[in-house]
């Protein structure tokens, strides 16, 4: 079953039937006020922080699923019939339904009989509220008396309290006056803890309301649900205020429509710390022309955002993913880290040092300044000795966790990539505090990260896994105690040291370079210990036993050590190729590479079954997409173009469009994982949207398959194209210059071969050097392979 299609011209995904296998979400807002919205208007919103400043309630794992949401009901007053143009929550069959998820907005149309309605939901740029622009049209030949009802279910701002306690509603207070429903809290915190205070929540319409219910129970009625509220049965609200109970924003507005007539009603939903300011905010949001202007501005914003990276390949799925959806997902992931989605509940995840240090890789080409600020913010939770706390909560400016082996190392690559992109070497000298004591330059921070790992190795000279490494679910192996060593981190360290060598060479820091080269050479001497005849092992457990070896029945091979071995450049080519032949033999599926194989269906320390999931799920034999691009990068480095492209194709979200009943999740964005072949439900995917998969797949596709890669002294042209592609065009801005590259795959030569022409003139090598950019607005380059 196909549930929708791509409208590339409008940069939208169009859902044509409402009953998608899972709610297919979009995001509203960009890091400030925002939330998620499904194709049937389900979802949640919050103001900056989904933990402490929740606005809408959302019931995870609810039945019926995907409730509640930003609902509108229409009631025909003559017949008493009512429905929702977004299908949910009334679920009445619609004559026509369409949901368009676009860049920062969602538009849901629903026709019932001859009443057509459409709601556009968006968050204006930099505003702390959302707009619902609702339009309703009478396509019949007779005059129609309708009533419009809204459904907003407010959440107590501290979501944990909302879920866990009954008392929050006792503090809740709400009245409707001057057309504004306003929810407030009797807060003892407000004076003493300004940062923890509950914001006032509000909902209003730009058309006079006939009635309202701020009491959720009064609107729904006992033993009813959002599908059949008593207010809809009765055709009116009760004008209930709310004193110590569950709060709703249910407004009722009468609409009379002549034949062919259309009316627009705008709604605003928001949060503010300043109760007195709310009427003014509402007034200016509803000022004449404001909503159209705000929406046009949002569209312009995205138009501009996407325009700085555009490609044309012979594969239209690749084009739409790279030109539109992957860029959009990278920015969304950058903005919201792992805050909240259909899978992340917004209870406990701020910016993870590890995750949010990887996300900037997906936006650096476009907003390097913001990427740099994010890196700095995270470096400030690093400890003076080099390791780091794990999570930072930007709203409250607090951090927690720590003790992992990989977290701190991610910063080395991000800092180096930022400098390669921008040439802003001053960044290295910027001072950033350490979380515990003192401060240091950015360069010192990343050097300390490397030194920390060098100083924390086990009996084989391999870095200790500490609490865990990238693979959260391998934590139990570390819980066993003893010197567990992580081969993944060993190669991550090798990669970081290689990056430092490149950086030192560019900065002419010769002494440091020599030191790093010495370290790198020394790491090379440890390779035999981690080689397992045909691939690299994953770890040594506390007994010093190999983990991830062909000698065991299960968990013989893990993907990440193979990928990072190649990325580190430490092993000789023969071993890298052998390891990747093994990856292909053992880990490849039509939907991507599984993380490890074969996966045991048990958890048993002594048998070396350390991952607490059934075989095929997540980090236990699942297809963990976050790590697929690393393998693709590795294949491009090995020059095995077809394998790289094969794996890239396998993970493309667009491929899922015609398999949605199997794969479940949205076909326009990457997801974090899919159940692997050992699982009875192989093919079902989970955790779409907020995943490191977004940044890494964009990074890999643009910098390693298309091969347009920023380097310190210019832009490298190093494509790794599939044979069937004859020509590719790329337009991107690099250090303020528009670079247009045409790659002609004429002779289908090996990777690294080709002649580069810059503005028609052949040049040595394959890079557009920094000097060439000077004084130019644009450059035309051609690379003939
Ligand atoms: C999730 C986490 C990430 C971790 C990965 C593998 O994506 O957000 O931090 O590295 O799982 O366990």
Coordinates of N, CA and C in Angstrom, one line a residue, residues 65-152:
X65 N -4.2 5.1 18.8 CA -2.9 5.7 18.8 C -3.0 7.2 18.3
X66 N -1.9 7.9 18.6 CA -1.6 9.2 18.2 C -2.7 10.2 18.7
X67 N -2.9 10.2 20.0 CA -3.8 11.2 20.6 C -3.2 11.9 21.8
X68 N -3.6 13.0 22.2 CA -4.5 13.9 21.4 C -3.7 14.7 20.4
X69 N -4.3 15.8 19.9 CA -3.6 16.6 19.0 C -4.3 18.0 18.9
X70 N -3.9 18.6 17.7 CA -4.4 19.9 17.5 C -5.7 19.8 16.7
X71 N -6.8 19.5 17.3 CA -8.0 19.0 16.6 C -9.0 20.2 16.4
X72 N -9.7 20.0 15.2 CA -10.8 20.8 14.9 C -12.0 19.9 14.5
X73 N -13.1 20.2 15.0 CA -14.3 19.5 14.7 C -15.2 20.5 13.9
X74 N -16.0 19.9 13.0 CA -17.0 20.7 12.3 C -18.4 20.0 12.6
X75 N -19.3 20.9 13.0 CA -20.7 20.3 13.3 C -21.7 21.0 12.4
X76 N -22.4 20.1 11.6 CA -23.5 20.7 10.8 C -24.7 20.8 11.7
X77 N -25.1 22.1 11.9 CA -26.1 22.3 12.9 C -27.5 21.8 12.5
X78 N -27.7 21.7 11.2 CA -29.0 21.2 10.7 C -29.1 19.7 11.0
X79 N -28.1 18.9 10.6 CA -28.2 17.5 10.8 C -27.7 17.0 12.1
X80 N -26.9 17.8 12.8 CA -26.3 17.3 14.0 C -25.0 16.5 13.8
X81 N -24.7 16.2 12.6 CA -23.5 15.4 12.3 C -22.2 16.2 12.5
X82 N -21.2 15.5 13.0 CA -19.9 16.2 13.2 C -18.8 15.3 12.7
X83 N -17.7 15.9 12.4 CA -16.5 15.2 11.9 C -15.3 16.0 12.1
X84 N -14.1 15.4 11.8 CA -12.8 16.2 11.9 C -12.2 16.2 10.5
X85 N -11.9 17.3 10.0 CA -11.3 17.3 8.7 C -9.9 16.7 8.7
X86 N -9.3 16.5 9.8 CA -8.0 15.8 9.9 C -8.2 14.3 10.1
X87 N -9.4 13.8 10.0 CA -9.9 12.4 10.2 C -9.9 12.1 11.7
X88 N -8.7 12.1 12.4 CA -8.7 12.0 13.8 C -9.3 13.2 14.4
X89 N -10.0 13.3 15.5 CA -10.2 12.1 16.3 C -11.6 11.4 16.1
X90 N -12.4 12.1 15.2 CA -13.8 11.5 15.0 C -13.7 10.2 14.2
X91 N -12.8 10.2 13.3 CA -12.5 9.0 12.4 C -13.7 8.8 11.4
X92 N -14.5 9.8 11.1 CA -15.5 9.6 10.1 C -14.9 9.6 8.7
X93 N -15.3 8.7 7.9 CA -14.7 8.6 6.5 C -14.9 9.9 5.8
X94 N -13.8 10.4 5.3 CA -13.9 11.7 4.6 C -14.0 11.5 3.1
X95 N -14.6 12.4 2.4 CA -14.8 12.3 1.0 C -13.4 12.5 0.3
X96 N -12.6 13.4 0.9 CA -11.3 13.6 0.4 C -10.4 14.0 1.5
X97 N -9.2 13.4 1.5 CA -8.2 13.8 2.6 C -6.9 14.0 2.0
X98 N -6.1 14.9 2.5 CA -4.8 15.1 2.0 C -4.0 15.8 3.1
X99 N -2.8 15.3 3.4 CA -1.9 16.0 4.4 C -0.6 16.4 3.6
X100 N -0.2 17.6 3.7 CA 1.0 18.0 3.1 C 2.0 18.4 4.2
X101 N 3.0 17.6 4.4 CA 4.1 18.0 5.3 C 5.1 18.7 4.5
X102 N 5.3 20.0 4.9 CA 6.3 20.8 4.2 C 7.4 21.3 5.1
X103 N 8.2 22.2 4.7 CA 9.3 22.7 5.5 C 8.8 23.6 6.6
X104 N 8.6 23.0 7.8 CA 8.2 23.8 8.9 C 6.7 24.0 9.0
X105 N 6.0 23.4 8.2 CA 4.5 23.5 8.3 C 3.8 22.2 7.9
X106 N 2.6 22.1 8.3 CA 1.8 21.0 7.8 C 0.4 21.5 7.5
X107 N -0.1 21.0 6.4 CA -1.4 21.5 5.9 C -2.3 20.2 5.7
X108 N -3.4 20.2 6.4 CA -4.3 19.0 6.3 C -5.6 19.5 5.8
X109 N -6.0 18.8 4.7 CA -7.3 19.1 4.0 C -8.3 17.9 4.2
X110 N -9.5 18.2 4.5 CA -10.5 17.2 4.6 C -11.8 17.7 4.1
X111 N -12.4 16.9 3.2 CA -13.7 17.3 2.6 C -14.7 16.2 3.2
X112 N -15.8 16.7 3.7 CA -16.8 15.8 4.1 C -18.1 16.3 3.4
X113 N -18.6 15.4 2.6 CA -19.8 15.8 1.7 C -19.3 17.0 0.9
X114 N -20.1 18.1 1.1 CA -19.7 19.3 0.3 C -19.1 20.4 1.2
X115 N -18.6 20.0 2.3 CA -17.9 21.0 3.2 C -16.4 20.7 3.1
X116 N -15.7 21.7 2.6 CA -14.2 21.5 2.4 C -13.5 22.3 3.5
X117 N -12.5 21.7 4.1 CA -11.8 22.4 5.2 C -10.3 22.1 5.0
X118 N -9.5 23.1 5.5 CA -8.1 23.0 5.4 C -7.5 23.7 6.6
X119 N -6.6 23.0 7.3 CA -5.9 23.7 8.4 C -4.4 23.7 8.1
X120 N -3.8 24.9 8.2 CA -2.4 25.1 8.0 C -1.8 25.3 9.4
X121 N -0.8 24.5 9.8 CA -0.2 24.6 11.1 C 1.3 25.1 10.9
X122 N 1.7 26.1 11.6 CA 3.1 26.5 11.5 C 3.5 27.3 12.7
X123 N 4.8 27.4 13.0 CA 5.3 28.3 14.0 C 6.1 29.4 13.3
X124 N 5.6 30.6 13.4 CA 6.4 31.7 12.7 C 7.8 31.8 13.3
X125 N 8.7 32.2 12.4 CA 10.1 32.3 12.8 C 10.3 33.1 14.1
X126 N 11.1 32.5 15.0 CA 11.4 33.2 16.2 C 10.3 33.5 17.1
X127 N 9.1 32.9 17.0 CA 8.0 33.2 17.8 C 7.7 32.1 18.8
X128 N 7.1 32.4 19.9 CA 6.8 31.4 20.9 C 5.4 30.9 20.9
X129 N 4.9 30.8 19.7 CA 3.5 30.3 19.6 C 3.3 29.7 18.2
X130 N 2.3 28.9 18.1 CA 1.9 28.3 16.8 C 0.6 28.9 16.3
X131 N 0.5 28.9 15.0 CA -0.7 29.4 14.3 C -1.4 28.2 13.6
X132 N -2.7 28.2 13.8 CA -3.5 27.3 13.0 C -4.4 28.1 12.1
X133 N -4.1 28.1 10.8 CA -5.0 28.9 9.9 C -6.1 27.9 9.3
X134 N -7.3 28.1 9.7 CA -8.3 27.2 9.3 C -9.2 27.8 8.3
X135 N -9.5 27.1 7.2 CA -10.4 27.6 6.2 C -11.5 26.6 5.9
X136 N -12.7 27.1 5.8 CA -13.8 26.2 5.5 C -14.7 26.8 4.4
X137 N -15.1 25.9 3.5 CA -15.8 26.3 2.3 C -17.1 25.5 2.1
X138 N -18.1 26.1 1.7 CA -19.4 25.5 1.4 C -19.5 25.2 -0.1
X139 N -19.3 24.0 -0.5 CA -19.4 23.7 -1.9 C -20.8 23.2 -2.3
X140 N -21.8 23.4 -1.4 CA -23.1 22.9 -1.7 C -23.9 24.1 -2.3
X141 N -25.1 23.8 -2.7 CA -26.0 24.9 -3.3 C -26.8 25.6 -2.3
X142 N -26.7 25.1 -1.0 CA -27.6 25.7 0.0 C -26.7 26.4 1.1
X143 N -27.4 27.3 1.8 CA -26.7 27.9 3.0 C -26.5 26.9 4.1
X144 N -25.3 27.0 4.7 CA -25.0 26.0 5.8 C -24.7 26.7 7.1
X145 N -25.3 26.1 8.1 CA -25.0 26.6 9.5 C -24.1 25.6 10.1
X146 N -22.9 26.0 10.4 CA -21.9 25.1 11.0 C -21.4 25.7 12.3
X147 N -20.9 24.8 13.1 CA -20.1 25.2 14.3 C -18.8 24.6 14.3
X148 N -17.8 25.4 14.6 CA -16.4 24.9 14.6 C -16.0 24.7 16.1
X149 N -15.5 23.6 16.5 CA -15.0 23.4 17.8 C -13.5 23.0 17.8
X150 N -12.8 23.5 18.7 CA -11.4 23.2 18.7 C -11.1 22.3 19.9
X151 N -10.0 21.5 19.8 CA -9.6 20.7 20.9 C -8.1 20.9 21.2
X152 N -7.8 21.4 22.3 CA -6.4 21.6 22.8 C -6.4 21.0 24.2

